PDB file of C-alpha atoms and ligand atoms in Angstrom:
ATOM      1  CA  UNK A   1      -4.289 -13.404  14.609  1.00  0.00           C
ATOM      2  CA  UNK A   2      -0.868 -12.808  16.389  1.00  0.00           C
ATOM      3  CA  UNK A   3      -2.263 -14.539  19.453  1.00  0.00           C
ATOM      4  CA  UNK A   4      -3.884 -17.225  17.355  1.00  0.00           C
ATOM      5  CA  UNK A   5      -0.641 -18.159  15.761  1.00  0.00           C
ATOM      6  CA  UNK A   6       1.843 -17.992  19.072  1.00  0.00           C
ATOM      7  CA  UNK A   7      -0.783 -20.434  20.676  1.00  0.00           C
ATOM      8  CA  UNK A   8      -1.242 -22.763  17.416  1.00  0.00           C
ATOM      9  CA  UNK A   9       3.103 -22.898  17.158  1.00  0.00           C
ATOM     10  CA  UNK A  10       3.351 -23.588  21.138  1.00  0.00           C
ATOM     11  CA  UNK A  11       6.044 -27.036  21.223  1.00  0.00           C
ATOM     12  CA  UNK A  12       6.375 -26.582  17.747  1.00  0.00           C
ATOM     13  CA  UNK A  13       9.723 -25.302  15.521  1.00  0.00           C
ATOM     14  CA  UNK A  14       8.150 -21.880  14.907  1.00  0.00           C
ATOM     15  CA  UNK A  15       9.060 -18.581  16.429  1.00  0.00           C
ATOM     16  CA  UNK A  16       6.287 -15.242  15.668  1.00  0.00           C
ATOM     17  CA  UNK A  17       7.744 -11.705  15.383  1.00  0.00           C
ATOM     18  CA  UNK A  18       5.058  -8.791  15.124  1.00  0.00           C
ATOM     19  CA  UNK A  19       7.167  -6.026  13.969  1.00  0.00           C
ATOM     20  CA  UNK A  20       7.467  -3.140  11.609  1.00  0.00           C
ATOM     21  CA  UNK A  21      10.076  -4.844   9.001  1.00  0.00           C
ATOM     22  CA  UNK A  22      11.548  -1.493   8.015  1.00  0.00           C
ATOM     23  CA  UNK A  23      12.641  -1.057  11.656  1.00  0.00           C
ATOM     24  CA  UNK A  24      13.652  -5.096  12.794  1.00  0.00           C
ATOM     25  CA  UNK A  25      16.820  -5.614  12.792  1.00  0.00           C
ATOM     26  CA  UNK A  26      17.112  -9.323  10.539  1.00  0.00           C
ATOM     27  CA  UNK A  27      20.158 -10.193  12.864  1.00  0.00           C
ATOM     28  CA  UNK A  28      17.574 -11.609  15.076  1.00  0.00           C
ATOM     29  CA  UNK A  29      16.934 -13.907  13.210  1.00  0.00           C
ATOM     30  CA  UNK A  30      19.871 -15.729  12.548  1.00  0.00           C
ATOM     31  CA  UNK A  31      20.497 -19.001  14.492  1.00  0.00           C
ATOM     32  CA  UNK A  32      24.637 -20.857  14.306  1.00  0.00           C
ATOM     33  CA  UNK A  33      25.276 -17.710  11.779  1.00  0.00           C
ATOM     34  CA  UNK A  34      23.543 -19.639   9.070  1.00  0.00           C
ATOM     35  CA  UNK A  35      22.062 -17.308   6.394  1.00  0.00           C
ATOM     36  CA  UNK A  36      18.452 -16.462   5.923  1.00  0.00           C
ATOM     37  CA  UNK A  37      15.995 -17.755   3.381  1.00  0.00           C
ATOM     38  CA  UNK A  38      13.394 -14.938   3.315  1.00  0.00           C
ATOM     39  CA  UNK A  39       9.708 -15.310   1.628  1.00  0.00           C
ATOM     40  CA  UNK A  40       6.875 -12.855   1.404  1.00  0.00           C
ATOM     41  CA  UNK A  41       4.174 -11.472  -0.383  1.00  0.00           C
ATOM     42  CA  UNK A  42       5.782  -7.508   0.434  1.00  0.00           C
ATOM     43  CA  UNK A  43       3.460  -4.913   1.311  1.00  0.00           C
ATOM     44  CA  UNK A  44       3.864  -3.116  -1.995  1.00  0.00           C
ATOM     45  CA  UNK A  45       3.426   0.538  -0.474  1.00  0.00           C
ATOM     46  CA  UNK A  46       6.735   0.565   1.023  1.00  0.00           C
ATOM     47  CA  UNK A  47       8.496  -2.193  -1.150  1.00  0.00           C
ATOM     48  CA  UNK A  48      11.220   0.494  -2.440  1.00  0.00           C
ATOM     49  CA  UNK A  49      12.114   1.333   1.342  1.00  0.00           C
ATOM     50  CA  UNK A  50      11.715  -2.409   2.196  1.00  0.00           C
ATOM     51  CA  UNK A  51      14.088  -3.867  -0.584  1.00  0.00           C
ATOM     52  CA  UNK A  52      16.730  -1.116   0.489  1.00  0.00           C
ATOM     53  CA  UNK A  53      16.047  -2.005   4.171  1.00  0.00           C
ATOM     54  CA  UNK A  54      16.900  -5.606   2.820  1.00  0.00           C
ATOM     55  CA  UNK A  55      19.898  -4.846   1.373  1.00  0.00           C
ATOM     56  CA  UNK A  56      21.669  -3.868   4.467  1.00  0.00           C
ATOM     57  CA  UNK A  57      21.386  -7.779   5.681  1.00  0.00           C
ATOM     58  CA  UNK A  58      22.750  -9.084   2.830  1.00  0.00           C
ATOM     59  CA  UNK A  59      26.060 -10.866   3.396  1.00  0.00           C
ATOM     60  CA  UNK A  60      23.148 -12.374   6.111  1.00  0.00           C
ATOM     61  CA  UNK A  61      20.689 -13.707   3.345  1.00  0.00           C
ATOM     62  CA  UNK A  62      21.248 -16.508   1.309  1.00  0.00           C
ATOM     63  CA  UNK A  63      18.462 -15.689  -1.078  1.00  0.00           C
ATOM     64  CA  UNK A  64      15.037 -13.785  -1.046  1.00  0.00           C
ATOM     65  CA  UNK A  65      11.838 -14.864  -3.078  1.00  0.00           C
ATOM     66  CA  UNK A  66       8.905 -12.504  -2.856  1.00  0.00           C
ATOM     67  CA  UNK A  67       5.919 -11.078  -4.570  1.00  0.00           C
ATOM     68  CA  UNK A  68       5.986  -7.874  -5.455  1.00  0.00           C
ATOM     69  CA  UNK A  69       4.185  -5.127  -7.774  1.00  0.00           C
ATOM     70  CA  UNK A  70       5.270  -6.617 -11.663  1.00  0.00           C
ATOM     71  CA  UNK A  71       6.320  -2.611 -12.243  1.00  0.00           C
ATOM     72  CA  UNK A  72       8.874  -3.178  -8.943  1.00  0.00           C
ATOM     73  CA  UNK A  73      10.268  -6.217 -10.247  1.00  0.00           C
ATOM     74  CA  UNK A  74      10.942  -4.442 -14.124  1.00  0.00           C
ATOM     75  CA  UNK A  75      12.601  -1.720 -12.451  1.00  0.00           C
ATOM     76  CA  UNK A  76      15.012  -4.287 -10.068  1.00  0.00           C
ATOM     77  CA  UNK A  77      15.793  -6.274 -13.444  1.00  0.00           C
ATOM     78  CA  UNK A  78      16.051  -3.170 -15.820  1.00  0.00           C
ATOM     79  CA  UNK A  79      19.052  -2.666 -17.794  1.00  0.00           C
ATOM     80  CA  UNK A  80      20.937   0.743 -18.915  1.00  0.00           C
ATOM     81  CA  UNK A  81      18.987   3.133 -21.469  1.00  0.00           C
ATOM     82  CA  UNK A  82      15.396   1.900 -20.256  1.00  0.00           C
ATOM     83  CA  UNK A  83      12.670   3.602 -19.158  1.00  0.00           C
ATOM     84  CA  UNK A  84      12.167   1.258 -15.873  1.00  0.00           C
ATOM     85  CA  UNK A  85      16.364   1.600 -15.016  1.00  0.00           C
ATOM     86  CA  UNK A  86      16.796   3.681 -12.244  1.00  0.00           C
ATOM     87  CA  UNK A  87      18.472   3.672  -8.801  1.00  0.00           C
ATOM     88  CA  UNK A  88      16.608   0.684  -7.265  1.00  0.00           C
ATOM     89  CA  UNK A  89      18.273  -1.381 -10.194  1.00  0.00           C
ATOM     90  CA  UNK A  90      21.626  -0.385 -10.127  1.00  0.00           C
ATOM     91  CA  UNK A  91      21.814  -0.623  -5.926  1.00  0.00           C
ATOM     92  CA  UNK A  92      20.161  -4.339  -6.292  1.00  0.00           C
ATOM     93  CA  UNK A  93      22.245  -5.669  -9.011  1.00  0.00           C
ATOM     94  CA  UNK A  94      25.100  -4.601  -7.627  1.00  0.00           C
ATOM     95  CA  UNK A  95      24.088  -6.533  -4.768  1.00  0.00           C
ATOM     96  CA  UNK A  96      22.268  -9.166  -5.684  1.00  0.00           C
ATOM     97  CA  UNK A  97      21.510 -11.714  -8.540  1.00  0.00           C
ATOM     98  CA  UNK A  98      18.080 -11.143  -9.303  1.00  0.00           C
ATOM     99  CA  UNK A  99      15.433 -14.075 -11.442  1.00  0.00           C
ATOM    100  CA  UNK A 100      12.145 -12.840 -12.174  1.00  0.00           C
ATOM    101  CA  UNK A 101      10.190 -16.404 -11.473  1.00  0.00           C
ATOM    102  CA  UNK A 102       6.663 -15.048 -12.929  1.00  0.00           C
ATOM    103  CA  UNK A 103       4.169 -13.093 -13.337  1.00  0.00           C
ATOM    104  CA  UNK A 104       0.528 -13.134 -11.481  1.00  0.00           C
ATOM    105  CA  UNK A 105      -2.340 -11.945 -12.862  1.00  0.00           C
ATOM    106  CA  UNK A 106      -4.957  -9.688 -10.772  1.00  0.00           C
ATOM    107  CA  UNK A 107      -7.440 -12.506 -11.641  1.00  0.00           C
ATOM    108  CA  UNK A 108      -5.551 -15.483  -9.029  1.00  0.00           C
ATOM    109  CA  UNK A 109      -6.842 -13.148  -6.393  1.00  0.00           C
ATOM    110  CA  UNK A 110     -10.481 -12.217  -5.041  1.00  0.00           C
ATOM    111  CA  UNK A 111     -11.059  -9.348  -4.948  1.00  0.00           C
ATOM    112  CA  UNK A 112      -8.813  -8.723  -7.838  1.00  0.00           C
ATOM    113  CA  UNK A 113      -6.300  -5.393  -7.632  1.00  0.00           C
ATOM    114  CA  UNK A 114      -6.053  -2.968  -9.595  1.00  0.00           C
ATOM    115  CA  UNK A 115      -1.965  -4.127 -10.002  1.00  0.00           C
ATOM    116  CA  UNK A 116      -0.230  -6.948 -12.063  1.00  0.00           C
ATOM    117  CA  UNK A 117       2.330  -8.622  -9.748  1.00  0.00           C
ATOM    118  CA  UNK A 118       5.441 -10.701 -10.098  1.00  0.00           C
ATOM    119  CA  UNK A 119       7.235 -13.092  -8.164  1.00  0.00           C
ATOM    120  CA  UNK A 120      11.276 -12.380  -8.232  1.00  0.00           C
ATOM    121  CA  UNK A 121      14.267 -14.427  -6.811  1.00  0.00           C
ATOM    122  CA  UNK A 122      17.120 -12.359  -5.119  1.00  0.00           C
ATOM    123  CA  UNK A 123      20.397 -14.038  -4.649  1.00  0.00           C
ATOM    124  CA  UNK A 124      22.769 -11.546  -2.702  1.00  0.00           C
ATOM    125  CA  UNK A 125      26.473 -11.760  -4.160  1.00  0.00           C
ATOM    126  CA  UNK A 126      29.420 -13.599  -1.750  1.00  0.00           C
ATOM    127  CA  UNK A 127      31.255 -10.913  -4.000  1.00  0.00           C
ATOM    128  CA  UNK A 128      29.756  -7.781  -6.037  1.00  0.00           C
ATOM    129  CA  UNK A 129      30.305  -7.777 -10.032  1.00  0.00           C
ATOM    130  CA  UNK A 130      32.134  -5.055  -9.418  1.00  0.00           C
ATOM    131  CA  UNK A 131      34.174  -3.548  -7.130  1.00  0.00           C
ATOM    132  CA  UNK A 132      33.785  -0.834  -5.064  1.00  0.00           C
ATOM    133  CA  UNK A 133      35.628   0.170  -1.874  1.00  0.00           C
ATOM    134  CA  UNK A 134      32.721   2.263   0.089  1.00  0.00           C
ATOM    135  CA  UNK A 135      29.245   0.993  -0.505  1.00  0.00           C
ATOM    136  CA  UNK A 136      28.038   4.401   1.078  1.00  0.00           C
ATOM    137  CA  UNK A 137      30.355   6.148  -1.530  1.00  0.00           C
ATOM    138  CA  UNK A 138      28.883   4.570  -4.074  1.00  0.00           C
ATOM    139  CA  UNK A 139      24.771   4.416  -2.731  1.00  0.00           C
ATOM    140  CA  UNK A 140      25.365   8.329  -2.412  1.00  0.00           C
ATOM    141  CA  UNK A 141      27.052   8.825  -6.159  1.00  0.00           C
ATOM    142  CA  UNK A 142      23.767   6.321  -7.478  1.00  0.00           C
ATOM    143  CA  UNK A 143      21.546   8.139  -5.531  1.00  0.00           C
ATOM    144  CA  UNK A 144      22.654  11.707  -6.433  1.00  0.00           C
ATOM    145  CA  UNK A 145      22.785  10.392 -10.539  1.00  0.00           C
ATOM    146  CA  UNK A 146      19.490   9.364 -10.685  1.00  0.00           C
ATOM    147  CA  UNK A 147      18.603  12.451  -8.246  1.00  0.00           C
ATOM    148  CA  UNK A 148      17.232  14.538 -11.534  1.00  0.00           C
ATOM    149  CA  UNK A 149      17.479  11.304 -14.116  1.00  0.00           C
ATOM    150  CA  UNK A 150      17.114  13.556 -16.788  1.00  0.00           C
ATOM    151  CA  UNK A 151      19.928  16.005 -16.224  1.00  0.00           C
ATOM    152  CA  UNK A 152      23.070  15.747 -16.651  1.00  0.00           C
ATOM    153  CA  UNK A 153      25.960  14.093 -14.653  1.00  0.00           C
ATOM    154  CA  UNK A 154      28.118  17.109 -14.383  1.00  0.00           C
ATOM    155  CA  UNK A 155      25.463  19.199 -12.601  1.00  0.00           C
ATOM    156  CA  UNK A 156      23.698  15.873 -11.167  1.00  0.00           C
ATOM    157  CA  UNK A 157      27.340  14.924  -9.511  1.00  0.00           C
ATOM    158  CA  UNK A 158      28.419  18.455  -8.908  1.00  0.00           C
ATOM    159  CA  UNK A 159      28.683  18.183  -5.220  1.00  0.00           C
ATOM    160  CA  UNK A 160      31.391  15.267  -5.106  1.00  0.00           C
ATOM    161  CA  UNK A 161      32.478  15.372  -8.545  1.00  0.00           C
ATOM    162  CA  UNK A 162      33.001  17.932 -11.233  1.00  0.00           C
ATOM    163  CA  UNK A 163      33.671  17.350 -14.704  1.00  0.00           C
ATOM    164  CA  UNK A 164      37.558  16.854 -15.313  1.00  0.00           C
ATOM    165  CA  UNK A 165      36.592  13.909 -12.411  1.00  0.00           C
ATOM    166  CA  UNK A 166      34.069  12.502 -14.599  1.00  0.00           C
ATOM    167  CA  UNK A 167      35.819  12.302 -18.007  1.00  0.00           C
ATOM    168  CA  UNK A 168      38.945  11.090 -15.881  1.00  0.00           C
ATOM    169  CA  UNK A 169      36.452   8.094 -15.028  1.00  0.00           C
ATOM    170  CA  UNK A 170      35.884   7.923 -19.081  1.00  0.00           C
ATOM    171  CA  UNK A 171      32.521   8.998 -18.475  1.00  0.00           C
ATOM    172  CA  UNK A 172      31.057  11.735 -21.154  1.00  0.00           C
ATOM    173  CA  UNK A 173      30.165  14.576 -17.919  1.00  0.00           C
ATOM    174  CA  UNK A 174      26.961  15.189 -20.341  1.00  0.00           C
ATOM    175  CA  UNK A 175      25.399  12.005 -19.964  1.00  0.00           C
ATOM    176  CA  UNK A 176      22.657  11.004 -18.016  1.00  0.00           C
ATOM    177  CA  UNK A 177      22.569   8.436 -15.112  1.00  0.00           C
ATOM    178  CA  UNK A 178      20.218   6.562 -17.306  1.00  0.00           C
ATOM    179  CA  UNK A 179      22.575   5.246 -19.516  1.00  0.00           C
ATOM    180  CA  UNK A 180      25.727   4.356 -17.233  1.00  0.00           C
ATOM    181  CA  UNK A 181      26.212   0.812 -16.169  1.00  0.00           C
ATOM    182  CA  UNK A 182      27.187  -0.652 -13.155  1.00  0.00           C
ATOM    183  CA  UNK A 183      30.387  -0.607 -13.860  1.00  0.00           C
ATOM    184  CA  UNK A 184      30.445   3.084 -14.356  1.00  0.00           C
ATOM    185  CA  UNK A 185      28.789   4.279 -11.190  1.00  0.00           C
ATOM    186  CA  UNK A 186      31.576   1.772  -9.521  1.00  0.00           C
ATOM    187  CA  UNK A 187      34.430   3.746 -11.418  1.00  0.00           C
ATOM    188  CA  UNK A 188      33.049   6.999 -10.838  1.00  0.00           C
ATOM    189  CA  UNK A 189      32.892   5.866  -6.761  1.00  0.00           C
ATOM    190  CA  UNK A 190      36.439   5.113  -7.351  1.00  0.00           C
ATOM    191  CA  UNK A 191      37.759   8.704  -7.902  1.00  0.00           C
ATOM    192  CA  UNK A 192      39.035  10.174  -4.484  1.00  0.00           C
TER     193      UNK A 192
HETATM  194  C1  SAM B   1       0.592  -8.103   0.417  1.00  0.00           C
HETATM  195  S1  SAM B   1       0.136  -8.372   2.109  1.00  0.00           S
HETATM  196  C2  SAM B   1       0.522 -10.056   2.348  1.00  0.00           C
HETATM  197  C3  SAM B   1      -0.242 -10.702   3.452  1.00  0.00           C
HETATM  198  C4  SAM B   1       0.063 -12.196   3.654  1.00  0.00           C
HETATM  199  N1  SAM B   1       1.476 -12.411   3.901  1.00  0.00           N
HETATM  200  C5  SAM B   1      -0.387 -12.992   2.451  1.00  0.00           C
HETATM  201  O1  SAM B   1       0.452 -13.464   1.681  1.00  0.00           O
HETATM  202  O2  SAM B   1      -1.610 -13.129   2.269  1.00  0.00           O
HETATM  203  C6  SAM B   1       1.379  -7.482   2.947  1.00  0.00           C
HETATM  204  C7  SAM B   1       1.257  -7.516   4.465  1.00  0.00           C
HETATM  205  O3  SAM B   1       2.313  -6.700   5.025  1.00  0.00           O
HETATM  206  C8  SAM B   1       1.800  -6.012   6.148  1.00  0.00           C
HETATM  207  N2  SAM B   1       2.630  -4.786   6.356  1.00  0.00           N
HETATM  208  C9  SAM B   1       2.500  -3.569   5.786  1.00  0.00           C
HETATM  209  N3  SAM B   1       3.462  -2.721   6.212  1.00  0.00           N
HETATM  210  C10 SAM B   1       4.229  -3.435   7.093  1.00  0.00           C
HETATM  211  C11 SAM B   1       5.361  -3.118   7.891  1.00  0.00           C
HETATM  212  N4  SAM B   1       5.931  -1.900   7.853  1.00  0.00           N
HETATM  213  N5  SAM B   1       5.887  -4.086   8.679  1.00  0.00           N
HETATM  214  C12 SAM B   1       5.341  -5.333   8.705  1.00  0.00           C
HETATM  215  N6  SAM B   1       4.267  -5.699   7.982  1.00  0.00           N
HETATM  216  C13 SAM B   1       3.704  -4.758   7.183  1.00  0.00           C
HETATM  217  C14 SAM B   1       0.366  -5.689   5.773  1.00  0.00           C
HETATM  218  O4  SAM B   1      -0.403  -5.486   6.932  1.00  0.00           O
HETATM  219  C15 SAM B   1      -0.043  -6.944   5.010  1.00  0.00           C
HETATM  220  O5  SAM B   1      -0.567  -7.891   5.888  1.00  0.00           O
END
């Protein structure tokens, strides 16, 4: 297939990369620093790991539209107190302005899966909704919240934060990373 396509796109304005996508590095692609339009239908084993991956090249992407899983796509667009909000939405809305376009039913493919899927439309930010001054900071305090989603942030947050920190934020220490906003993981990044 590989060789199939490099032959067919000889002379023409076409360039073929067969690579693992969680390991290419996107700066390859970019030609006079323009940003990247990316499309796919995302192998939805490692869609998670991909989107993440993504994320990384995004002051390098002007906007992404790709199938995906329809559960993926509620959890990017979930919002606080919801069963589908979790890490992956907080990271990518924090990053990114995210559409879902629509849904596609099992049936528009043969054979049919077993999954629903969606198509989504991610728009990464010129400038976050909120500010934050260490992304890592702030990936590690999301990622250790939603660690054990349904314990508590004082024991959740224990190993950067303890609770004095956490009210200090004006952030109840015995909520759950479930029902903070984005703006709330960015204040509780904020406290040195
Ligand atoms: C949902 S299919 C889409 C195939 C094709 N683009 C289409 O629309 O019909 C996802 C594709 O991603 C490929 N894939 C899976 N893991 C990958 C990885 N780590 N790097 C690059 N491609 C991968 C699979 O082999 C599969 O062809």
């Amino acid at each position: 297939m590989i060789e199939w396509l490099k032959k067919t796109a000889k002379n023409q304005n076409l360039r073929i990369y067969n690579a693992d996508v969680l390991k290419f590095d996107l700066k390859t692609l970019l030609i006079d620093k323009r940003r990247l339009r990316i499309v796919g239908n995302l192998p939805y084993n490692i869609s998670t790991p991909l989107l993440f991956h993504l994320l990384n090249y995004a002051s390098n992407i002007e906007d992404m539209i790709f199938m995906l899983q329809k559960e993926v796509v509620d959890r990017m667009i979930a919002v606080p107190a919801t069963h589908d909000y979790g890490r992956l939405s907080v990271m990518l809305q924090y990053s990114c302005q995210i559409e879902k376009l629509f849904d596609v039913s099992p049936a528009a493919f043969y054979p049919p899966p077993k999954v629903e899927s969606s198509v989504v439309q991610l728009r990464p930010f010129l400038s976050p909704p909120v500010s934050v001054r260490n992304r890592e900071h702030f990936a590690h305090i999301v990622a250790l919240a939603f660690s054990q989603r349904r314990k508590m942030l004082r024991n959740t947050l224990k190993s950067v934060l303890d609770a004095k920190d956490i009210k200090a934020a004006g952030i109840d220490p015995m909520a759950r990373a479930e029902t903070l906003r984005l703006e709330d993981f960015a204040r509780l990044a904020e406290i040195n």
